[in-house]
Amino acid sequence: MAPRPPGIMLARAQKGTRAPAAKPSQPPPAPPPEKLPPRIPFTAGEDAAAAIAGMPDARFWADSTADFQNALPPKPGPWLILSSGGEDGAFGGGLITGLTASGKRPDYAVITGVSTGALMAPFAFAGPKYDDQLHNNYTKVTAADIFEAGASTGESFVNSWPLRDLIAKEVTPALLADIAAQYRRGRRLFIVTTDLDAERSVVWNMGAIAAHGSDDALKLFRRVLLASASVPGAFPPVLINVEADGKRFQEMHADGGIGGQFFVAPAALMAATSSYRLPATQLDIIINTALQPDFAVVDRFAPSILAQSVGMAVKIDTRMMMDRAYVVAKRSGVPFNVASIPPSFNVPSKGAFDPKYMSALFELGFEQGRSNAPFSSEPPPYPRAPAPAPPSSPVERTGADP
């Protein structure tokens, strides 16, 4: 869920008060990093041609316009786009279940997910019978369900084995079978990861993977979800087995949000100079990130500086991507709908994955989802500049103490 681990706080910044990470004055010496085995070397050409053994339809490069178009459903329909956002994904989970309660939830032909959006996307894709799992995943988990603090892996500040095990528990053979059935109906579920070796985004055709129905398919499905939510530096990357021309090696995959906070189509098709029209009947985007500046006097402490910088960059990237998606939708004659966390939400959080905070955000999303206007037809307005503080008045002295 692209979390905020203590000590690194690679957060999708949000409204609300955050408990600062503890900084002991004399921290104990860190254990030496785990010595990791060397990787099998491979070339850029081999990586470009690499595929999943036995599953040639499992994925495609996110910058390949031909592969993207070939992977789309045979018929147009509504699309749902789920963004990154860490624990703020509670908003999107609530909104989806609220749409169910309203009786107006579309049968989306395409659902895409990045980071926390990737973790909710399979349940949204498989249908309303999984709404209870969406609710539990975003209101009952704690930081201990997501990462082990103080357990550096040599590749990250924390260990993500709890998230790995949670995904294994939630992504069952039954869920895979339901996703495969929807894929055969012509619907598509796309999850994005980042191939760090190639510096390229990868789109995984999760329905096609599920349709293989094997134990290997189930394992791959789970690893892709873990990779899409693995913030570099905070969480260890995920190594995925591939082969090219008979050579087997492992690619290093990490958070899909590195290449963009959500995914609609390859960048070339989204460009202002493109004439491409989305084969969709409507474009619904759920932004699981607060977009207002989050003022804080930043500590002179590397993780704090990094967290504030990343939080700002994520908001800017998200707004730029929304603007581009809006233009593409208008060019395509497709209704544009976007939902984002309102500026008025200010429930405080006690730290990463605070269940009370997430429950409040889930409820907010739920109420918005079942309302008469769950989406806006335009991107949210940019925030106004904060009002300057009034100048301090000098104290007048008359020579006598008051």
mmCIF file of N, CA and C in Angstrom, residues 98-220:
data_model
loop_
_atom_site.group_PDB
_atom_site.id
_atom_site.type_symbol
_atom_site.label_atom_id
_atom_site.label_comp_id
_atom_site.label_asym_id
_atom_site.label_seq_id
_atom_site.Cartn_x
_atom_site.Cartn_y
_atom_site.Cartn_z
ATOM 1 N N GLY A 98 -19.073 2.542 -1.675
ATOM 2 C CA GLY A 98 -20.194 3.478 -1.698
ATOM 3 C C GLY A 98 -20.929 3.448 -3.023
ATOM 4 N N LEU A 99 -20.192 3.284 -4.120
ATOM 5 C CA LEU A 99 -20.841 3.151 -5.420
ATOM 6 C C LEU A 99 -21.737 1.919 -5.454
ATOM 7 N N THR A 100 -21.287 0.841 -4.823
ATOM 8 C CA THR A 100 -22.125 -0.358 -4.734
ATOM 9 C C THR A 100 -23.407 -0.042 -3.984
ATOM 10 N N ALA A 101 -23.283 0.640 -2.846
ATOM 11 C CA ALA A 101 -24.455 0.963 -2.024
ATOM 12 C C ALA A 101 -25.434 1.867 -2.766
ATOM 13 N N SER A 102 -24.909 2.695 -3.657
ATOM 14 C CA SER A 102 -25.786 3.607 -4.406
ATOM 15 C C SER A 102 -26.582 2.891 -5.489
ATOM 16 N N GLY A 103 -26.152 1.682 -5.845
ATOM 17 C CA GLY A 103 -26.786 0.957 -6.941
ATOM 18 C C GLY A 103 -26.378 1.454 -8.309
ATOM 19 N N LYS A 104 -25.338 2.310 -8.356
ATOM 20 C CA LYS A 104 -24.911 2.906 -9.625
ATOM 21 C C LYS A 104 -23.464 2.573 -9.980
ATOM 22 N N ARG A 105 -22.946 1.519 -9.401
ATOM 23 C CA ARG A 105 -21.568 1.145 -9.690
ATOM 24 C C ARG A 105 -21.475 0.538 -11.088
ATOM 25 N N PRO A 106 -20.680 1.133 -11.967
ATOM 26 C CA PRO A 106 -20.571 0.597 -13.325
ATOM 27 C C PRO A 106 -19.888 -0.768 -13.348
ATOM 28 N N ASP A 107 -20.144 -1.511 -14.381
ATOM 29 C CA ASP A 107 -19.421 -2.752 -14.639
ATOM 30 C C ASP A 107 -18.234 -2.363 -15.512
ATOM 31 N N TYR A 108 -17.148 -1.982 -14.866
ATOM 32 C CA TYR A 108 -16.023 -1.387 -15.580
ATOM 33 C C TYR A 108 -15.385 -2.391 -16.543
ATOM 34 N N ALA A 109 -15.168 -1.935 -17.767
ATOM 35 C CA ALA A 109 -14.520 -2.779 -18.769
ATOM 36 C C ALA A 109 -13.028 -2.855 -18.539
ATOM 37 N N VAL A 110 -12.448 -1.774 -18.007
ATOM 38 C CA VAL A 110 -11.014 -1.716 -17.718
ATOM 39 C C VAL A 110 -10.834 -1.120 -16.329
ATOM 40 N N ILE A 111 -10.004 -1.762 -15.509
ATOM 41 C CA ILE A 111 -9.583 -1.203 -14.227
ATOM 42 C C ILE A 111 -8.062 -1.241 -14.196
ATOM 43 N N THR A 112 -7.449 -0.101 -13.886
ATOM 44 C CA THR A 112 -5.993 -0.045 -13.745
ATOM 45 C C THR A 112 -5.646 0.383 -12.325
ATOM 46 N N GLY A 113 -4.522 -0.117 -11.816
ATOM 47 C CA GLY A 113 -4.108 0.222 -10.462
ATOM 48 C C GLY A 113 -2.616 0.380 -10.342
ATOM 49 N N VAL A 114 -2.212 1.356 -9.528
ATOM 50 C CA VAL A 114 -0.805 1.629 -9.244
ATOM 51 C C VAL A 114 -0.638 1.709 -7.734
ATOM 52 N N SER A 115 0.340 0.978 -7.189
ATOM 53 C CA SER A 115 0.683 1.040 -5.775
ATOM 54 C C SER A 115 -0.516 0.640 -4.913
ATOM 55 N N THR A 116 -1.013 1.510 -4.027
ATOM 56 C CA THR A 116 -2.190 1.118 -3.249
ATOM 57 C C THR A 116 -3.382 0.854 -4.168
ATOM 58 N N GLY A 117 -3.434 1.558 -5.307
ATOM 59 C CA GLY A 117 -4.481 1.284 -6.289
ATOM 60 C C GLY A 117 -4.389 -0.120 -6.842
ATOM 61 N N ALA A 118 -3.149 -0.649 -6.929
ATOM 62 C CA ALA A 118 -2.965 -2.030 -7.390
ATOM 63 C C ALA A 118 -3.519 -3.011 -6.380
ATOM 64 N N LEU A 119 -3.399 -2.695 -5.091
ATOM 65 C CA LEU A 119 -3.850 -3.618 -4.058
ATOM 66 C C LEU A 119 -5.370 -3.667 -3.943
ATOM 67 N N MET A 120 -6.053 -2.585 -4.272
ATOM 68 C CA MET A 120 -7.515 -2.625 -4.219
ATOM 69 C C MET A 120 -8.133 -3.066 -5.540
ATOM 70 N N ALA A 121 -7.394 -2.924 -6.642
ATOM 71 C CA ALA A 121 -7.952 -3.182 -7.964
ATOM 72 C C ALA A 121 -8.489 -4.599 -8.150
ATOM 73 N N PRO A 122 -7.792 -5.654 -7.707
ATOM 74 C CA PRO A 122 -8.346 -6.996 -7.918
ATOM 75 C C PRO A 122 -9.711 -7.191 -7.269
ATOM 76 N N PHE A 123 -9.917 -6.628 -6.078
ATOM 77 C CA PHE A 123 -11.187 -6.776 -5.383
ATOM 78 C C PHE A 123 -12.282 -5.957 -6.068
ATOM 79 N N ALA A 124 -11.914 -4.767 -6.555
ATOM 80 C CA ALA A 124 -12.875 -3.964 -7.312
ATOM 81 C C ALA A 124 -13.248 -4.666 -8.613
ATOM 82 N N PHE A 125 -12.277 -5.299 -9.249
ATOM 83 C CA PHE A 125 -12.497 -5.979 -10.524
ATOM 84 C C PHE A 125 -13.365 -7.212 -10.356
ATOM 85 N N ALA A 126 -13.148 -7.964 -9.275
ATOM 86 C CA ALA A 126 -13.872 -9.224 -9.064
ATOM 87 C C ALA A 126 -15.326 -9.009 -8.675
ATOM 88 N N GLY A 127 -15.704 -7.798 -8.283
ATOM 89 C CA GLY A 127 -17.116 -7.507 -8.069
ATOM 90 C C GLY A 127 -17.486 -7.154 -6.648
ATOM 91 N N PRO A 128 -18.724 -6.678 -6.456
ATOM 92 C CA PRO A 128 -19.180 -6.199 -5.144
ATOM 93 C C PRO A 128 -19.134 -7.235 -4.034
ATOM 94 N N LYS A 129 -19.088 -8.515 -4.360
ATOM 95 C CA LYS A 129 -19.043 -9.513 -3.283
ATOM 96 C C LYS A 129 -17.729 -9.437 -2.502
ATOM 97 N N TYR A 130 -16.753 -8.696 -3.038
ATOM 98 C CA TYR A 130 -15.486 -8.504 -2.337
ATOM 99 C C TYR A 130 -15.419 -7.168 -1.609
ATOM 100 N N ASP A 131 -16.540 -6.459 -1.491
ATOM 101 C CA ASP A 131 -16.537 -5.164 -0.805
ATOM 102 C C ASP A 131 -16.131 -5.295 0.659
ATOM 103 N N ASP A 132 -16.539 -6.377 1.305
ATOM 104 C CA ASP A 132 -16.160 -6.547 2.717
ATOM 105 C C ASP A 132 -14.645 -6.666 2.875
ATOM 106 N N GLN A 133 -13.997 -7.314 1.919
ATOM 107 C CA GLN A 133 -12.537 -7.410 2.002
ATOM 108 C C GLN A 133 -11.886 -6.052 1.782
ATOM 109 N N LEU A 134 -12.445 -5.256 0.869
ATOM 110 C CA LEU A 134 -11.937 -3.894 0.700
ATOM 111 C C LEU A 134 -12.052 -3.127 2.010
ATOM 112 N N HIS A 135 -13.201 -3.268 2.657
ATOM 113 C CA HIS A 135 -13.412 -2.571 3.927
ATOM 114 C C HIS A 135 -12.392 -3.019 4.974
ATOM 115 N N ASN A 136 -12.209 -4.314 5.119
ATOM 116 C CA ASN A 136 -11.273 -4.823 6.124
ATOM 117 C C ASN A 136 -9.837 -4.409 5.823
ATOM 118 N N ASN A 137 -9.463 -4.438 4.548
ATOM 119 C CA ASN A 137 -8.084 -4.128 4.171
ATOM 120 C C ASN A 137 -7.712 -2.688 4.446
ATOM 121 N N TYR A 138 -8.712 -1.805 4.494
ATOM 122 C CA TYR A 138 -8.412 -0.381 4.675
ATOM 123 C C TYR A 138 -8.927 0.194 5.987
ATOM 124 N N THR A 139 -9.409 -0.666 6.883
ATOM 125 C CA THR A 139 -9.855 -0.163 8.193
ATOM 126 C C THR A 139 -9.312 -0.982 9.353
ATOM 127 N N LYS A 140 -8.846 -2.195 9.084
ATOM 128 C CA LYS A 140 -8.437 -3.076 10.181
ATOM 129 C C LYS A 140 -6.950 -3.415 10.184
ATOM 130 N N VAL A 141 -6.240 -3.092 9.122
ATOM 131 C CA VAL A 141 -4.799 -3.370 9.121
ATOM 132 C C VAL A 141 -4.068 -2.306 9.926
ATOM 133 N N THR A 142 -2.916 -2.678 10.430
ATOM 134 C CA THR A 142 -2.041 -1.749 11.143
ATOM 135 C C THR A 142 -0.666 -1.784 10.487
ATOM 136 N N ALA A 143 0.225 -0.945 10.979
ATOM 137 C CA ALA A 143 1.586 -0.932 10.429
ATOM 138 C C ALA A 143 2.237 -2.303 10.547
ATOM 139 N N ALA A 144 1.917 -3.042 11.616
ATOM 140 C CA ALA A 144 2.520 -4.357 11.812
ATOM 141 C C ALA A 144 2.074 -5.356 10.749
ATOM 142 N N ASP A 145 0.947 -5.083 10.090
ATOM 143 C CA ASP A 145 0.478 -5.943 9.003
ATOM 144 C C ASP A 145 1.166 -5.614 7.686
ATOM 145 N N ILE A 146 1.925 -4.524 7.646
ATOM 146 C CA ILE A 146 2.492 -4.039 6.392
ATOM 147 C C ILE A 146 4.012 -4.164 6.367
ATOM 148 N N PHE A 147 4.693 -3.850 7.457
ATOM 149 C CA PHE A 147 6.150 -3.900 7.438
ATOM 150 C C PHE A 147 6.696 -4.189 8.827
ATOM 151 N N GLU A 148 7.928 -4.656 8.863
ATOM 152 C CA GLU A 148 8.650 -4.847 10.117
ATOM 153 C C GLU A 148 9.702 -3.751 10.210
ATOM 154 N N ALA A 149 9.502 -2.856 11.166
ATOM 155 C CA ALA A 149 10.450 -1.758 11.343
ATOM 156 C C ALA A 149 11.738 -2.274 11.972
ATOM 157 N N GLY A 150 12.840 -1.575 11.708
ATOM 158 C CA GLY A 150 14.114 -1.942 12.282
ATOM 159 C C GLY A 150 14.669 -3.230 11.722
ATOM 160 N N ALA A 151 14.216 -3.600 10.534
ATOM 161 C CA ALA A 151 14.673 -4.853 9.921
ATOM 162 C C ALA A 151 15.153 -4.567 8.506
ATOM 163 N N SER A 152 16.256 -3.847 8.405
ATOM 164 C CA SER A 152 16.806 -3.516 7.097
ATOM 165 C C SER A 152 17.197 -4.791 6.360
ATOM 166 N N THR A 153 16.939 -4.801 5.077
ATOM 167 C CA THR A 153 17.231 -5.992 4.279
ATOM 168 C C THR A 153 18.517 -5.864 3.463
ATOM 169 N N GLY A 154 19.176 -4.729 3.534
ATOM 170 C CA GLY A 154 20.283 -4.465 2.633
ATOM 171 C C GLY A 154 19.809 -3.781 1.361
ATOM 172 N N GLU A 155 18.509 -3.886 1.068
ATOM 173 C CA GLU A 155 17.906 -3.223 -0.090
ATOM 174 C C GLU A 155 16.884 -2.173 0.340
ATOM 175 N N SER A 156 16.595 -2.095 1.645
ATOM 176 C CA SER A 156 15.521 -1.223 2.107
ATOM 177 C C SER A 156 15.680 -0.928 3.588
ATOM 178 N N PHE A 157 14.932 0.074 4.050
ATOM 179 C CA PHE A 157 14.978 0.450 5.452
ATOM 180 C C PHE A 157 14.161 -0.485 6.328
ATOM 181 N N VAL A 158 13.093 -1.078 5.773
ATOM 182 C CA VAL A 158 12.264 -2.007 6.533
ATOM 183 C C VAL A 158 12.053 -3.262 5.702
ATOM 184 N N ASN A 159 11.493 -4.276 6.338
ATOM 185 C CA ASN A 159 11.200 -5.529 5.655
ATOM 186 C C ASN A 159 9.699 -5.618 5.394
ATOM 187 N N SER A 160 9.336 -5.990 4.193
ATOM 188 C CA SER A 160 7.920 -6.019 3.809
ATOM 189 C C SER A 160 7.308 -7.413 3.863
ATOM 190 N N TRP A 161 7.934 -8.338 4.605
ATOM 191 C CA TRP A 161 7.359 -9.682 4.660
ATOM 192 C C TRP A 161 5.924 -9.686 5.203
ATOM 193 N N PRO A 162 5.532 -8.774 6.136
ATOM 194 C CA PRO A 162 4.129 -8.802 6.559
ATOM 195 C C PRO A 162 3.152 -8.486 5.414
ATOM 196 N N LEU A 163 3.506 -7.526 4.558
ATOM 197 C CA LEU A 163 2.648 -7.228 3.420
ATOM 198 C C LEU A 163 2.612 -8.400 2.452
ATOM 199 N N ARG A 164 3.774 -9.026 2.241
ATOM 200 C CA ARG A 164 3.824 -10.204 1.382
ATOM 201 C C ARG A 164 2.875 -11.286 1.892
ATOM 202 N N ASP A 165 2.899 -11.532 3.204
ATOM 203 C CA ASP A 165 2.043 -12.564 3.777
ATOM 204 C C ASP A 165 0.578 -12.157 3.751
ATOM 205 N N LEU A 166 0.302 -10.850 3.927
ATOM 206 C CA LEU A 166 -1.077 -10.377 3.854
ATOM 207 C C LEU A 166 -1.647 -10.572 2.453
ATOM 208 N N ILE A 167 -0.847 -10.250 1.444
ATOM 209 C CA ILE A 167 -1.287 -10.454 0.063
ATOM 210 C C ILE A 167 -1.551 -11.940 -0.194
ATOM 211 N N ALA A 168 -0.674 -12.806 0.306
ATOM 212 C CA ALA A 168 -0.867 -14.244 0.114
ATOM 213 C C ALA A 168 -2.162 -14.724 0.767
ATOM 214 N N LYS A 169 -2.513 -14.124 1.900
ATOM 215 C CA LYS A 169 -3.745 -14.497 2.596
ATOM 216 C C LYS A 169 -4.977 -14.007 1.851
ATOM 217 N N GLU A 170 -4.904 -12.789 1.312
ATOM 218 C CA GLU A 170 -6.078 -12.173 0.686
ATOM 219 C C GLU A 170 -6.285 -12.619 -0.756
ATOM 220 N N VAL A 171 -5.197 -12.844 -1.487
ATOM 221 C CA VAL A 171 -5.307 -13.233 -2.898
ATOM 222 C C VAL A 171 -5.348 -14.760 -2.950
ATOM 223 N N THR A 172 -6.550 -15.285 -2.947
ATOM 224 C CA THR A 172 -6.789 -16.721 -2.859
ATOM 225 C C THR A 172 -7.028 -17.312 -4.246
ATOM 226 N N PRO A 173 -6.962 -18.641 -4.363
ATOM 227 C CA PRO A 173 -7.334 -19.273 -5.631
ATOM 228 C C PRO A 173 -8.751 -18.925 -6.064
ATOM 229 N N ALA A 174 -9.660 -18.746 -5.095
ATOM 230 C CA ALA A 174 -11.041 -18.387 -5.438
ATOM 231 C C ALA A 174 -11.102 -16.997 -6.062
ATOM 232 N N LEU A 175 -10.344 -16.035 -5.504
ATOM 233 C CA LEU A 175 -10.306 -14.701 -6.095
ATOM 234 C C LEU A 175 -9.728 -14.766 -7.499
ATOM 235 N N LEU A 176 -8.664 -15.542 -7.674
ATOM 236 C CA LEU A 176 -8.062 -15.670 -8.994
ATOM 237 C C LEU A 176 -9.061 -16.242 -9.999
ATOM 238 N N ALA A 177 -9.849 -17.222 -9.571
ATOM 239 C CA ALA A 177 -10.838 -17.820 -10.460
ATOM 240 C C ALA A 177 -11.907 -16.801 -10.862
ATOM 241 N N ASP A 178 -12.318 -15.951 -9.921
ATOM 242 C CA ASP A 178 -13.313 -14.925 -10.240
ATOM 243 C C ASP A 178 -12.749 -13.893 -11.212
ATOM 244 N N ILE A 179 -11.483 -13.532 -11.027
ATOM 245 C CA ILE A 179 -10.840 -12.582 -11.941
ATOM 246 C C ILE A 179 -10.702 -13.191 -13.327
ATOM 247 N N ALA A 180 -10.341 -14.467 -13.382
ATOM 248 C CA ALA A 180 -10.232 -15.150 -14.671
ATOM 249 C C ALA A 180 -11.576 -15.181 -15.393
ATOM 250 N N ALA A 181 -12.653 -15.394 -14.641
ATOM 251 C CA ALA A 181 -13.986 -15.433 -15.256
ATOM 252 C C ALA A 181 -14.343 -14.077 -15.855
ATOM 253 N N GLN A 182 -13.998 -12.990 -15.155
ATOM 254 C CA GLN A 182 -14.268 -11.651 -15.681
ATOM 255 C C GLN A 182 -13.406 -11.356 -16.904
ATOM 256 N N TYR A 183 -12.179 -11.848 -16.885
ATOM 257 C CA TYR A 183 -11.300 -11.678 -18.047
ATOM 258 C C TYR A 183 -11.903 -12.368 -19.275
ATOM 259 N N ARG A 184 -12.435 -13.541 -19.095
ATOM 260 C CA ARG A 184 -13.039 -14.260 -20.218
ATOM 261 C C ARG A 184 -14.300 -13.567 -20.722
ATOM 262 N N ARG A 185 -14.917 -12.773 -19.873
ATOM 263 C CA ARG A 185 -16.075 -11.973 -20.293
ATOM 264 C C ARG A 185 -15.657 -10.792 -21.164
ATOM 265 N N GLY A 186 -14.361 -10.514 -21.204
ATOM 266 C CA GLY A 186 -13.866 -9.405 -22.018
ATOM 267 C C GLY A 186 -13.404 -8.211 -21.224
ATOM 268 N N ARG A 187 -13.415 -8.296 -19.878
ATOM 269 C CA ARG A 187 -12.953 -7.186 -19.051
ATOM 270 C C ARG A 187 -11.443 -7.307 -18.828
ATOM 271 N N ARG A 188 -10.802 -6.192 -18.471
ATOM 272 C CA ARG A 188 -9.356 -6.166 -18.327
ATOM 273 C C ARG A 188 -8.952 -5.505 -17.005
ATOM 274 N N LEU A 189 -7.968 -6.143 -16.343
ATOM 275 C CA LEU A 189 -7.380 -5.632 -15.106
ATOM 276 C C LEU A 189 -5.889 -5.442 -15.341
ATOM 277 N N PHE A 190 -5.435 -4.194 -15.286
ATOM 278 C CA PHE A 190 -4.036 -3.866 -15.533
ATOM 279 C C PHE A 190 -3.394 -3.305 -14.255
ATOM 280 N N ILE A 191 -2.254 -3.876 -13.879
ATOM 281 C CA ILE A 191 -1.475 -3.405 -12.734
ATOM 282 C C ILE A 191 -0.103 -2.970 -13.242
ATOM 283 N N VAL A 192 0.418 -1.878 -12.701
ATOM 284 C CA VAL A 192 1.681 -1.319 -13.176
ATOM 285 C C VAL A 192 2.775 -1.494 -12.129
ATOM 286 N N THR A 193 3.940 -1.963 -12.576
ATOM 287 C CA THR A 193 5.157 -1.973 -11.769
ATOM 288 C C THR A 193 6.231 -1.216 -12.535
ATOM 289 N N THR A 194 7.367 -1.014 -11.888
ATOM 290 C CA THR A 194 8.501 -0.356 -12.538
ATOM 291 C C THR A 194 9.668 -1.331 -12.619
ATOM 292 N N ASP A 195 10.133 -1.597 -13.825
ATOM 293 C CA ASP A 195 11.338 -2.399 -14.036
ATOM 294 C C ASP A 195 12.525 -1.459 -13.830
ATOM 295 N N LEU A 196 13.163 -1.559 -12.672
ATOM 296 C CA LEU A 196 14.258 -0.644 -12.347
ATOM 297 C C LEU A 196 15.466 -0.844 -13.248
ATOM 298 N N ASP A 197 15.686 -2.067 -13.692
ATOM 299 C CA ASP A 197 16.821 -2.321 -14.575
ATOM 300 C C ASP A 197 16.677 -1.555 -15.883
ATOM 301 N N ALA A 198 15.476 -1.561 -16.430
ATOM 302 C CA ALA A 198 15.231 -0.934 -17.730
ATOM 303 C C ALA A 198 14.792 0.523 -17.606
ATOM 304 N N GLU A 199 14.449 0.956 -16.383
ATOM 305 C CA GLU A 199 13.858 2.281 -16.169
ATOM 306 C C GLU A 199 12.619 2.452 -17.041
ATOM 307 N N ARG A 200 11.776 1.422 -17.055
ATOM 308 C CA ARG A 200 10.531 1.454 -17.833
ATOM 309 C C ARG A 200 9.399 0.865 -16.989
ATOM 310 N N SER A 201 8.209 1.384 -17.193
ATOM 311 C CA SER A 201 7.034 0.839 -16.531
ATOM 312 C C SER A 201 6.540 -0.391 -17.283
ATOM 313 N N VAL A 202 5.995 -1.334 -16.523
ATOM 314 C CA VAL A 202 5.463 -2.569 -17.087
ATOM 315 C C VAL A 202 3.996 -2.686 -16.690
ATOM 316 N N VAL A 203 3.142 -3.034 -17.642
ATOM 317 C CA VAL A 203 1.723 -3.267 -17.382
ATOM 318 C C VAL A 203 1.483 -4.768 -17.372
ATOM 319 N N TRP A 204 0.925 -5.237 -16.288
ATOM 320 C CA TRP A 204 0.637 -6.660 -16.125
ATOM 321 C C TRP A 204 -0.843 -6.906 -16.406
ATOM 322 N N ASN A 205 -1.114 -7.829 -17.302
ATOM 323 C CA ASN A 205 -2.482 -8.208 -17.653
ATOM 324 C C ASN A 205 -2.936 -9.267 -16.653
ATOM 325 N N MET A 206 -3.468 -8.816 -15.532
ATOM 326 C CA MET A 206 -3.718 -9.704 -14.399
ATOM 327 C C MET A 206 -4.813 -10.728 -14.693
ATOM 328 N N GLY A 207 -5.774 -10.378 -15.528
ATOM 329 C CA GLY A 207 -6.792 -11.346 -15.907
ATOM 330 C C GLY A 207 -6.216 -12.484 -16.720
ATOM 331 N N ALA A 208 -5.302 -12.135 -17.620
ATOM 332 C CA ALA A 208 -4.644 -13.169 -18.417
ATOM 333 C C ALA A 208 -3.812 -14.085 -17.536
ATOM 334 N N ILE A 209 -3.124 -13.507 -16.544
ATOM 335 C CA ILE A 209 -2.361 -14.329 -15.602
ATOM 336 C C ILE A 209 -3.297 -15.258 -14.839
ATOM 337 N N ALA A 210 -4.403 -14.699 -14.344
ATOM 338 C CA ALA A 210 -5.357 -15.501 -13.574
ATOM 339 C C ALA A 210 -5.937 -16.630 -14.414
ATOM 340 N N ALA A 211 -6.146 -16.361 -15.696
ATOM 341 C CA ALA A 211 -6.759 -17.362 -16.569
ATOM 342 C C ALA A 211 -5.871 -18.582 -16.761
ATOM 343 N N HIS A 212 -4.572 -18.457 -16.495
ATOM 344 C CA HIS A 212 -3.695 -19.621 -16.599
ATOM 345 C C HIS A 212 -4.013 -20.636 -15.500
ATOM 346 N N GLY A 213 -4.484 -20.146 -14.351
ATOM 347 C CA GLY A 213 -5.025 -21.022 -13.325
ATOM 348 C C GLY A 213 -4.044 -21.910 -12.597
ATOM 349 N N SER A 214 -2.774 -21.766 -12.814
ATOM 350 C CA SER A 214 -1.785 -22.633 -12.198
ATOM 351 C C SER A 214 -1.279 -22.039 -10.889
ATOM 352 N N ASP A 215 -0.535 -22.844 -10.139
ATOM 353 C CA ASP A 215 0.084 -22.343 -8.924
ATOM 354 C C ASP A 215 1.113 -21.267 -9.250
ATOM 355 N N ASP A 216 1.807 -21.428 -10.371
ATOM 356 C CA ASP A 216 2.772 -20.408 -10.798
ATOM 357 C C ASP A 216 2.060 -19.083 -11.091
ATOM 358 N N ALA A 217 0.867 -19.160 -11.673
ATOM 359 C CA ALA A 217 0.102 -17.951 -11.964
ATOM 360 C C ALA A 217 -0.298 -17.247 -10.673
ATOM 361 N N LEU A 218 -0.722 -18.019 -9.673
ATOM 362 C CA LEU A 218 -1.104 -17.434 -8.392
ATOM 363 C C LEU A 218 0.096 -16.750 -7.736
ATOM 364 N N LYS A 219 1.250 -17.398 -7.761
ATOM 365 C CA LYS A 219 2.462 -16.815 -7.167
ATOM 366 C C LYS A 219 2.866 -15.537 -7.901
ATOM 367 N N LEU A 220 2.800 -15.557 -9.227
ATOM 368 C CA LEU A 220 3.156 -14.367 -9.997
ATOM 369 C C LEU A 220 2.191 -13.228 -9.702
#
